[in-house]
Short mmCIF file of C-alpha atoms in Angstrom, two decimals:
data_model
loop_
_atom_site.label_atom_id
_atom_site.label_comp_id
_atom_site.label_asym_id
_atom_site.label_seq_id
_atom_site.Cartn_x
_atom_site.Cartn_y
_atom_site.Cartn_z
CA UNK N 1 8.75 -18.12 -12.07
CA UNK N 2 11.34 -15.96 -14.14
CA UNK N 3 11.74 -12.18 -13.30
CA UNK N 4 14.35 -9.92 -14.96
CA UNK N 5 16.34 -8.81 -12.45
CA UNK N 6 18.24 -5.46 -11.58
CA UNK N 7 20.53 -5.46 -9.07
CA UNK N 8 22.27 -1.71 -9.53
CA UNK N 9 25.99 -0.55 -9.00
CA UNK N 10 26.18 -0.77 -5.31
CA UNK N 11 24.61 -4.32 -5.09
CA UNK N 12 27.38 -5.54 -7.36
CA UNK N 13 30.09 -4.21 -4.48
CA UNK N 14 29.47 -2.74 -1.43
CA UNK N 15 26.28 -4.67 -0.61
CA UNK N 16 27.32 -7.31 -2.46
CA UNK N 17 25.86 -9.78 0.33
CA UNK N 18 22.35 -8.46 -0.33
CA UNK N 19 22.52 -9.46 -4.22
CA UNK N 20 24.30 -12.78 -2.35
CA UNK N 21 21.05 -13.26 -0.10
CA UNK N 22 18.73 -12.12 -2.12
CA UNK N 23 19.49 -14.13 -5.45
CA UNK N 24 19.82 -17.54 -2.89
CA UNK N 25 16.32 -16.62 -0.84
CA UNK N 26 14.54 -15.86 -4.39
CA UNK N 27 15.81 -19.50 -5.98
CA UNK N 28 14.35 -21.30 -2.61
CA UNK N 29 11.13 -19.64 -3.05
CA UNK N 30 10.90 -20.67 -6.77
CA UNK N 31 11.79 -17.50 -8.48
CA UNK N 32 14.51 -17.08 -11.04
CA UNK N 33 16.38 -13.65 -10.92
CA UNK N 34 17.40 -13.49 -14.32
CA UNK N 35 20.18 -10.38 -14.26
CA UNK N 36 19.66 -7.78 -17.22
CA UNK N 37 22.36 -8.66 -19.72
CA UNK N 38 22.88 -4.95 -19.94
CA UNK N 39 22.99 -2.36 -17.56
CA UNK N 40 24.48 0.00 -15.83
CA UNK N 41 24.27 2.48 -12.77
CA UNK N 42 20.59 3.80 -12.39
CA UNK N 43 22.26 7.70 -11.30
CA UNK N 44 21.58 6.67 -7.35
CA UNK N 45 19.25 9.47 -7.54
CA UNK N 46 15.67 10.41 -9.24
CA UNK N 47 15.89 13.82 -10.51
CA UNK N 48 13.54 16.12 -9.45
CA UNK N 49 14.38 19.25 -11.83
CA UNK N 50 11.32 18.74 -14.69
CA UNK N 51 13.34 20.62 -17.36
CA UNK N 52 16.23 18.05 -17.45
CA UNK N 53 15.66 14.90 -19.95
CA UNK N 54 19.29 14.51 -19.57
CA UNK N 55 19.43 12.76 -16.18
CA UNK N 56 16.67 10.59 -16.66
CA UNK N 57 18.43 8.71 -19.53
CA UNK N 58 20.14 6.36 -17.36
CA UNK N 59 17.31 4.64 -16.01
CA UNK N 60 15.38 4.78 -19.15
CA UNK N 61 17.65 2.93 -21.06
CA UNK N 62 17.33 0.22 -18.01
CA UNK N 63 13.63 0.19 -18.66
CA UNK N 64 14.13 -0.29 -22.18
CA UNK N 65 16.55 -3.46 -21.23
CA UNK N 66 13.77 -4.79 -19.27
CA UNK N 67 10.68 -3.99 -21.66
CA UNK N 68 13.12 -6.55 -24.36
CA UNK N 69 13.62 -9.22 -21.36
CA UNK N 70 9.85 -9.27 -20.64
CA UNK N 71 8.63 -6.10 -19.23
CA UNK N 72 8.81 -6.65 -15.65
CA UNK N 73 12.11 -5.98 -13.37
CA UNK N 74 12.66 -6.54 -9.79
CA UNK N 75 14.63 -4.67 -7.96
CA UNK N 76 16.62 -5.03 -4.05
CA UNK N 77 17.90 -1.78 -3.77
CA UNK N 78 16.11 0.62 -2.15
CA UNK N 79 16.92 3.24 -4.29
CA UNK N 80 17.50 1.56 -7.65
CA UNK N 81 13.70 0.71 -7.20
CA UNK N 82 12.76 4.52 -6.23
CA UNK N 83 14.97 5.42 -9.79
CA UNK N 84 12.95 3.30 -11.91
CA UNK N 85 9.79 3.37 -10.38
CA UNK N 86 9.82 7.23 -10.56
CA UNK N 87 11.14 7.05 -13.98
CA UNK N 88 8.47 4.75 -15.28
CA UNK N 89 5.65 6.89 -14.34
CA UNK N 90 7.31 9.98 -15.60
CA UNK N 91 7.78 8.71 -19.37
CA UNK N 92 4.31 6.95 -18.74
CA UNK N 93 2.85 10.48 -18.05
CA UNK N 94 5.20 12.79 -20.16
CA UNK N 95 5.07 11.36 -24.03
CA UNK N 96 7.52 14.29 -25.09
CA UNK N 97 9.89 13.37 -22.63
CA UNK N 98 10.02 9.50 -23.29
CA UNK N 99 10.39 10.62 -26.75
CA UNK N 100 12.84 12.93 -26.68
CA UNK N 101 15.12 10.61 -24.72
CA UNK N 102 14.27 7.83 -27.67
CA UNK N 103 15.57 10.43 -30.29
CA UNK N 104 19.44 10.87 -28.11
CA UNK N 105 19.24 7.00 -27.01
CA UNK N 106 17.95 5.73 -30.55
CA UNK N 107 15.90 3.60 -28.23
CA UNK N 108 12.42 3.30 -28.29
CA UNK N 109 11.11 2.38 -25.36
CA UNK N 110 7.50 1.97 -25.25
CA UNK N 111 6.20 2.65 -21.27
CA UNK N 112 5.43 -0.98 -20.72
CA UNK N 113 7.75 -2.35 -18.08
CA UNK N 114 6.42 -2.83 -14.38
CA UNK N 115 8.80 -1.74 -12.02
CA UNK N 116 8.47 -4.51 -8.89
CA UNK N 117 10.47 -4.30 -5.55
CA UNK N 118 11.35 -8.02 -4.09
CA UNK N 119 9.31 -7.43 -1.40
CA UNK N 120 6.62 -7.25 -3.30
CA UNK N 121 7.40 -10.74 -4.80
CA UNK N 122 7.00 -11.96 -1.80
CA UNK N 123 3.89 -10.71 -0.54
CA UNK N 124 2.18 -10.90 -3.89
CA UNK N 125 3.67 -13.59 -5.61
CA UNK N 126 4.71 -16.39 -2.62
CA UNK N 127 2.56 -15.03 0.02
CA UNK N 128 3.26 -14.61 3.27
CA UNK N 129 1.78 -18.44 4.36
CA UNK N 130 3.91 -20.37 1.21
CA UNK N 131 7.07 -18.14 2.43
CA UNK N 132 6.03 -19.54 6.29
CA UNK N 133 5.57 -22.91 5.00
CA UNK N 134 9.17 -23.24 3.65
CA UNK N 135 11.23 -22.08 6.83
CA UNK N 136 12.96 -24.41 8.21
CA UNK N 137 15.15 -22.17 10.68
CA UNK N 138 11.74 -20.06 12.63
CA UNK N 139 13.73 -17.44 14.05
CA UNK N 140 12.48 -17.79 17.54
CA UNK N 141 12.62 -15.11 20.18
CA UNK N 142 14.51 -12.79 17.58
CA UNK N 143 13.32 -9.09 17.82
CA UNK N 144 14.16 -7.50 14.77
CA UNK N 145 13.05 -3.87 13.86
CA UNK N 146 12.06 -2.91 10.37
CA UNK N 147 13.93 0.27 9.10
CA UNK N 148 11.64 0.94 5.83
CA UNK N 149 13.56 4.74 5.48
CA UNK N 150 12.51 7.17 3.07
CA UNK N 151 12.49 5.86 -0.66
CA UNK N 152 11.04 2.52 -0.47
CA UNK N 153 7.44 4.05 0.34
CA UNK N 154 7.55 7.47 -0.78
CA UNK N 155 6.14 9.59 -2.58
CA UNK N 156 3.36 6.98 -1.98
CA UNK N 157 1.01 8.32 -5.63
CA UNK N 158 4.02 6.90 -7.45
CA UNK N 159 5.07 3.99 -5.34
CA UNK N 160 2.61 2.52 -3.80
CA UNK N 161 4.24 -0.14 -2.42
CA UNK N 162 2.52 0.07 1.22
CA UNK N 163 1.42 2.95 3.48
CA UNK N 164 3.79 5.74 3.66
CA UNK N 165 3.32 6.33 7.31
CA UNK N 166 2.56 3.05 8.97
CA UNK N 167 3.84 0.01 6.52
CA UNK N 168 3.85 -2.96 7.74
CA UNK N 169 5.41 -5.23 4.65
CA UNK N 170 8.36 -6.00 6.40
CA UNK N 171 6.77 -6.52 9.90
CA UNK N 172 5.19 -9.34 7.99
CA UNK N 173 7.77 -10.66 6.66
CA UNK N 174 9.17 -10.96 10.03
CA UNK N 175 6.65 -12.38 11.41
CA UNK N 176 6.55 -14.91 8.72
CA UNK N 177 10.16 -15.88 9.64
CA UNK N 178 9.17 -17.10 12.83
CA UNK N 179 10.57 -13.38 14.46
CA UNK N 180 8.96 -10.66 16.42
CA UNK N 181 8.75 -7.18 14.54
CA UNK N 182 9.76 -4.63 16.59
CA UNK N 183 7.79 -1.39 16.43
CA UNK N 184 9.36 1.69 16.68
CA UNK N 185 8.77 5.54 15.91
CA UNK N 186 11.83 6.70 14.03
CA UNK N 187 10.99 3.41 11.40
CA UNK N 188 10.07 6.04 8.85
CA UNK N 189 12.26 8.57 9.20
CA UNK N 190 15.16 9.47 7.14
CA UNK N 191 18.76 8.20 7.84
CA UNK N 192 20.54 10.95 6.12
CA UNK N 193 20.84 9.64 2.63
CA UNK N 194 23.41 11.83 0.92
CA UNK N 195 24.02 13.95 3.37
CA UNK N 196 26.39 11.32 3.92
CA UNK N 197 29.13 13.06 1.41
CA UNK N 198 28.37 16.04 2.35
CA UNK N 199 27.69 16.76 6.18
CA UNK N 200 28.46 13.34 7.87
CA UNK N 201 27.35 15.11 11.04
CA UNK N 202 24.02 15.67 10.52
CA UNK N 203 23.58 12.05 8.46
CA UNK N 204 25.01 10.93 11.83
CA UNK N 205 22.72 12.66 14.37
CA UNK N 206 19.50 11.37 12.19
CA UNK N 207 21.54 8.14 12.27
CA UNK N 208 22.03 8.12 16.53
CA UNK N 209 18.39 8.97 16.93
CA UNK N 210 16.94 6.11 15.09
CA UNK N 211 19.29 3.31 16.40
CA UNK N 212 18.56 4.82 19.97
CA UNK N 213 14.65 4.32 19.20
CA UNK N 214 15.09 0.83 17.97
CA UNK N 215 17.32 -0.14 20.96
CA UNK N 216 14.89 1.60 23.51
CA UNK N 217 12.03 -0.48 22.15
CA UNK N 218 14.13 -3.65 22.33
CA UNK N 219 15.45 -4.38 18.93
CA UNK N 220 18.43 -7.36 18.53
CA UNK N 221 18.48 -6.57 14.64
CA UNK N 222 17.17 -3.73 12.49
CA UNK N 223 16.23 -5.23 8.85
CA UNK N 224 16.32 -2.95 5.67
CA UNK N 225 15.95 -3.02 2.34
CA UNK N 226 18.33 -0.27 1.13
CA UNK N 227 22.19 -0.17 1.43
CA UNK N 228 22.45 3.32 1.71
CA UNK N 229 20.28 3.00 5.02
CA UNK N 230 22.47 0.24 5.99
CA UNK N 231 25.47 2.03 5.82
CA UNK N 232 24.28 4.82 7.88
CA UNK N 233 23.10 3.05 10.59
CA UNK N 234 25.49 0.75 10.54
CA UNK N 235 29.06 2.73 10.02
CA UNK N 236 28.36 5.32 12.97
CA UNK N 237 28.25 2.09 15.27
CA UNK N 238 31.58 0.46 14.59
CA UNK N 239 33.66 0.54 17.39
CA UNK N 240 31.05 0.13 20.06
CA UNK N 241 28.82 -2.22 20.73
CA UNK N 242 26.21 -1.92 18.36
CA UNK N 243 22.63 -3.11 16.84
CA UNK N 244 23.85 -5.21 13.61
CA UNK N 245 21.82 -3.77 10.54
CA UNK N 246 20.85 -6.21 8.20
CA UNK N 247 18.96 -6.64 4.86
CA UNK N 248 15.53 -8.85 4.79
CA UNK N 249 16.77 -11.46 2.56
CA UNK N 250 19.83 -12.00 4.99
CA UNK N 251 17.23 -12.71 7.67
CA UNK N 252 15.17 -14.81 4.97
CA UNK N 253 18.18 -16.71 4.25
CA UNK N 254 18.63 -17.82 8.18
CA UNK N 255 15.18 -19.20 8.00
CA UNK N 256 14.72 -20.57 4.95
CA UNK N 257 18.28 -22.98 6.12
CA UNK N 258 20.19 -21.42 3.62
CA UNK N 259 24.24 -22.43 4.25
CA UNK N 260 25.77 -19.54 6.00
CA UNK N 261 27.46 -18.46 2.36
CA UNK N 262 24.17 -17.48 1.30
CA UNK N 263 23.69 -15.15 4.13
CA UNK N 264 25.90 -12.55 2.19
CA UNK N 265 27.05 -11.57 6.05
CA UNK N 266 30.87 -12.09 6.06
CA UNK N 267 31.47 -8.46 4.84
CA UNK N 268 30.10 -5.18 4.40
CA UNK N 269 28.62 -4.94 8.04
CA UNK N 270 30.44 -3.18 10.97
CA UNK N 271 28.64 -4.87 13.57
CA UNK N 272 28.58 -8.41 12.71
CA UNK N 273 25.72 -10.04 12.59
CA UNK N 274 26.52 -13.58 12.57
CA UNK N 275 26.72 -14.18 16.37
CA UNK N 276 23.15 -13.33 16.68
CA UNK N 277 22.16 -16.40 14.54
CA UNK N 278 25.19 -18.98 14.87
CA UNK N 279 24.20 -18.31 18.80
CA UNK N 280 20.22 -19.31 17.94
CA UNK N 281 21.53 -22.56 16.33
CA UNK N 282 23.40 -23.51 19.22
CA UNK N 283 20.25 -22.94 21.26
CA UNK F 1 16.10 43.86 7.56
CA UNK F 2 13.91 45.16 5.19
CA UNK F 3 12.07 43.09 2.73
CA UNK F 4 10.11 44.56 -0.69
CA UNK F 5 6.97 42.72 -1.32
CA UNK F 6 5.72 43.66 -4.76
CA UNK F 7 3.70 41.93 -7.57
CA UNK F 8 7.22 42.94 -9.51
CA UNK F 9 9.03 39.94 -7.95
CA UNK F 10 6.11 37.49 -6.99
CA UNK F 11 6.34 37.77 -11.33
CA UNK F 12 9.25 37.82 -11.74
CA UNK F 13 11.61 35.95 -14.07
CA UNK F 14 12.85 33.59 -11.18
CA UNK F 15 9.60 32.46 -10.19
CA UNK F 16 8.48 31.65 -13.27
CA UNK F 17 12.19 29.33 -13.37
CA UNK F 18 11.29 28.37 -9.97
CA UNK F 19 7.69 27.11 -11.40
CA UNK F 20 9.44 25.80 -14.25
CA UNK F 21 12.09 23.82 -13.27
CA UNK F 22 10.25 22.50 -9.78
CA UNK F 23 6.70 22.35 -11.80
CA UNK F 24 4.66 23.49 -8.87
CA UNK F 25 1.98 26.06 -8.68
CA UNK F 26 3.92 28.34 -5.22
CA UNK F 27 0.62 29.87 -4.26
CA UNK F 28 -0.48 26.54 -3.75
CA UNK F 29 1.17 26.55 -0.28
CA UNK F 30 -0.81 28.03 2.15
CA UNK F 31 1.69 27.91 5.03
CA UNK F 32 0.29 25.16 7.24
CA UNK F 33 3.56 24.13 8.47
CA UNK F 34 3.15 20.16 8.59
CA UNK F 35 6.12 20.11 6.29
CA UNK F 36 8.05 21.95 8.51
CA UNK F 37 6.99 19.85 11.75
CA UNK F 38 8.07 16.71 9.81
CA UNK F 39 10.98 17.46 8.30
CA UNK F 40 13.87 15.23 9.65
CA UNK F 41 16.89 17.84 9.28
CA UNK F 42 15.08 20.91 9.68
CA UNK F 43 17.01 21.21 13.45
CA UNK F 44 20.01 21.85 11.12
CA UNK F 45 18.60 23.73 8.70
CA UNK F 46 18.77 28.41 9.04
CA UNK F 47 15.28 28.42 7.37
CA UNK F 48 12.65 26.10 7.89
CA UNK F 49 11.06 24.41 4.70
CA UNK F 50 7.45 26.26 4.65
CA UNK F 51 10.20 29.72 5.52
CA UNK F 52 11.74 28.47 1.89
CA UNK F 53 8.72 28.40 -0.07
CA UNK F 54 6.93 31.40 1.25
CA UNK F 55 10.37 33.41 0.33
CA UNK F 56 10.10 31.32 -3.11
CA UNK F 57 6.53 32.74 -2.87
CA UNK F 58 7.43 36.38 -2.67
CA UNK F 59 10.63 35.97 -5.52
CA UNK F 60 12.75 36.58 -2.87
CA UNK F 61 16.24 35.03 -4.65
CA UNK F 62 18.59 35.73 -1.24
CA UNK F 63 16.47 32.13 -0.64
CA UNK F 64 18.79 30.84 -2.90
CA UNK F 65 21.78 31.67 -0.08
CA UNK F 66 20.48 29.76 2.55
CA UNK F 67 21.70 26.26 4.04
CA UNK F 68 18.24 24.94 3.76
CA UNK F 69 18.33 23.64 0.27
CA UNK F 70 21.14 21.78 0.72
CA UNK F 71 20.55 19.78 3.95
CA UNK F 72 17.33 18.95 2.65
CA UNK F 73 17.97 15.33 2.00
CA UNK F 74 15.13 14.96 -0.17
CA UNK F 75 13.38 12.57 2.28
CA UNK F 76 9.98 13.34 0.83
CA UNK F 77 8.22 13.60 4.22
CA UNK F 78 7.18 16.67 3.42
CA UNK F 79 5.22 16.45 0.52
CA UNK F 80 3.88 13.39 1.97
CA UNK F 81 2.05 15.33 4.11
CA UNK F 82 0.80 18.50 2.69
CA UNK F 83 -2.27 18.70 2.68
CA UNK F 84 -2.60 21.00 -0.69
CA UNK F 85 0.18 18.14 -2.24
CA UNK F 86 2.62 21.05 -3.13
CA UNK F 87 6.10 18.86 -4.17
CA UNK F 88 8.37 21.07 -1.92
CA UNK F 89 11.20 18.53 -2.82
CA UNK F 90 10.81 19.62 -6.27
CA UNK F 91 11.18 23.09 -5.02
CA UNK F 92 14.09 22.10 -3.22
CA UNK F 93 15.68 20.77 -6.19
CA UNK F 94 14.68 23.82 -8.43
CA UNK F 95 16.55 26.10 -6.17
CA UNK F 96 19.53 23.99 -5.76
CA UNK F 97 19.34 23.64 -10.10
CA UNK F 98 19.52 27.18 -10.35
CA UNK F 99 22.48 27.33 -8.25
CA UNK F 100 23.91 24.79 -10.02
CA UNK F 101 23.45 25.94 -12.75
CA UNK F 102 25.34 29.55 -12.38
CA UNK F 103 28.26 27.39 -11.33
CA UNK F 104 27.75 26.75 -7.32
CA UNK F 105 29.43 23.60 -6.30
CA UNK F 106 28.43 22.49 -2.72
CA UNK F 107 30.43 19.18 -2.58
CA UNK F 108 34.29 18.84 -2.11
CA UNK F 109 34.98 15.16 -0.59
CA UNK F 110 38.57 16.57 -0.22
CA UNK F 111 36.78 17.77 3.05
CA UNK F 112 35.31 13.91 4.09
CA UNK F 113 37.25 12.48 6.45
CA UNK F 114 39.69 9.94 4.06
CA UNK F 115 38.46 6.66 5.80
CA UNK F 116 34.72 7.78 5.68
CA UNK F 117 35.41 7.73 1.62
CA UNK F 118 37.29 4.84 1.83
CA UNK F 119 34.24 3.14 3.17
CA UNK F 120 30.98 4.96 1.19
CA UNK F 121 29.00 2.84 -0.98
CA UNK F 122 28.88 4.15 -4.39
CA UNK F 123 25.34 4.73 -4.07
CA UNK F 124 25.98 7.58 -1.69
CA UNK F 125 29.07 8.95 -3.88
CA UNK F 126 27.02 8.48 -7.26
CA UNK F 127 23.66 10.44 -5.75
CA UNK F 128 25.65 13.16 -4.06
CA UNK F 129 27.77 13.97 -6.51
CA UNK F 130 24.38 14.83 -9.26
CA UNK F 131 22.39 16.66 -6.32
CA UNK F 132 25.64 18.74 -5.40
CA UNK F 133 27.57 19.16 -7.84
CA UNK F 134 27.19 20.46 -11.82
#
């Protein structure tokens, strides 16, 4: 199966071992990420101001991309997938907006494209049995907590991808891998986003509070699906001993037998992961 | 402190750019408060999210000086939970456009600590640069 594929600025750097992971799990399973040929940054952010046609240029000329490669995309990040998502069902709804943005862009794109997270792939498309069927590695005895954070879910009338207040997408996919989800309250709650840039001390209270909450209820890993997540998590930890904070397809890449290249975990994590699993082999 | 309550500023030219830009019905909110019991940041925040739109409510514009609207980290667990689906985020983002707009700029990462921007993804720099800055 062939599914255009956006992977978004960050993806292509900073979380470049998610794209790694992802791109490796997704040609195990039978799918072929096929990147957009032409793309750029989605604006990291969905803008909420009505009046401004403006902003929401970047990701409609993505959508356009996709409606010529075959009207579907699949996204990893977190946010990318929030973007485009949003975006889609505001030109879907607003036929003055998609065509005033046609008029500056000169490109006329029609409303068409379905805006799919990899998750979703998964669940829908492989199922959660045919994804159990081709680990190799069952990740035994591993209790790893599923961070689903803010825009992966919400708002759910536009999303839709699972139930905003208890999900339970990547608990399956856990489970599926032979893990143990690990339940916790703070799963939902927000890790700061932005907030980030602008008061790191606040980002990192909301950061302390849901790390604490995974560790109390036992976590070894917390799994997410958005980098922005896994930086703030992740950064406020370095230089203790911390939780390692990693994306789902890294864990799907452990248990599908993937070579360790494929797990995308050499950089970009603070805590490193890696012991966790080169430890299980041993076992 | 005294506070004027008059059908003068609940029609007033900023709530009707309020309504505009956020493109929410205000008296739509009848004050429950979920969003305020659910809001992640609202420990840091001087008024408390259901505080903002009541003042939004009443066109009171010194709303527009508070810290609220720009800690809110546009989470959305608030309007996942209203029960009247008022899209306080939007509202959020309508009073920080205004600002905006007249030439406030909240973000200076001359302030970050050097190795915290050495480090950001570009996700983080990209997104907070459009909801702080013009």
């Amino acid at each position: 199966m062939q599914i255009p594929y956006y992977p978004g600025c960050t993806l292509s750097t900073k979380a470049a071992g998610y794209d790694r992971s992802g791109r490796a799990v997704a040609e195990a399973l039978g799918i072929e990420l096929v990147e957009l040929e032409d793309w750029q940054c989605c604006g990291a952010t969905f803008p909420l101001a009505t009046d401004n046609s403006l902003s929401l240029i970047a990701p409609t000329r993505i959508l356009y991309q996709a409606e010529q490669a075959g009207e579907e995309v699949a996204a990893l990040c977190a946010i990318c997938y929030h973007v485009l998502r949003r975006t889609q069902t505001t030109l879907q709804r607003d036929e003055e907006m998609r065509e005033r943005i046609a008029w500056f862009t000169e490109q006329e794109y029609q409303g068409r494209v379905r805006v799919l997270h990899f998750l979703e792939l998964v669940r829908d498309r492989v199922g959660w049995d045919g994804l159990r069927e081709r680990v190799t590695r069952p990740l035994k005895g591993l209790r790893a907590a599923p961070y689903y954070g803010c825009l992966l879910l919400r708002p759910f009338d536009e999303i839709g991808l699972d139930d905003p207040e208890s999900p339970t997408i990547i608990h399956d996919l856990i489970r599926a891998l032979g893990a143990e989800p690990v339940d916790f309250p703070y799963n939902i709650e927000c890790c700061g986003s932005y907030l980030t840039v602008k008061e790191p001390q606040v980002s990192e209270v909301l950061s302390a509070d849901i790390v604490a909450s995974a560790q109390e209820n036992g976590a070894q890993v917390i799994v997410t699906a958005c980098p922005l997540c896994q930086f703030n998590l992740d950064y406020p930890q370095r230089g203790v001993e911390g939780t390692p904070v990693v994306y789902f397809t890294q864990l799907m890449a452990v248990a599908l037998g993937l070579p360790e290249e494929d797990w995308g975990m050499d950089e970009g994590h603070y805590t490193d992961p890696r012991p966790l699993f080169l430890r299980e082999e041993g076992e | 402190m005294r506070v004027t309550i008059s059908l003068d500023k609940i029609r007033s030219e900023f709530v009707r750019e309020v309504e505009e830009i956020s493109g929410e019905d205000l008296l739509s909110c009848n004050q429950c408060g979920k969003c305020s019991s659910g809001c992640p940041v609202a420990r840091a925040m001087d008024l408390l999210p259901s505080q903002v739109i009541r003042m939004a409510q009443l066109g009171m514009e010194e709303v527009l000086e508070s810290e609220t609207i720009w800690i809110c980290a546009s989470c959305l667990t608030c309007v996942t939970r209203c029960p009247k689906g008022v899209d306080l985020p939007r509202l959020m983002e309508a009073l920080r456009e205004i600002s905006l707009r007249a030439g406030v700029s909240e973000l200076d990462l001359d302030k970050l600590p050097k190795e915290l921007v050495d480090e950001l993804p570009q996700l983080a720099i990209v997104g907070g640069f459009r909801k702080y800055m013009k």
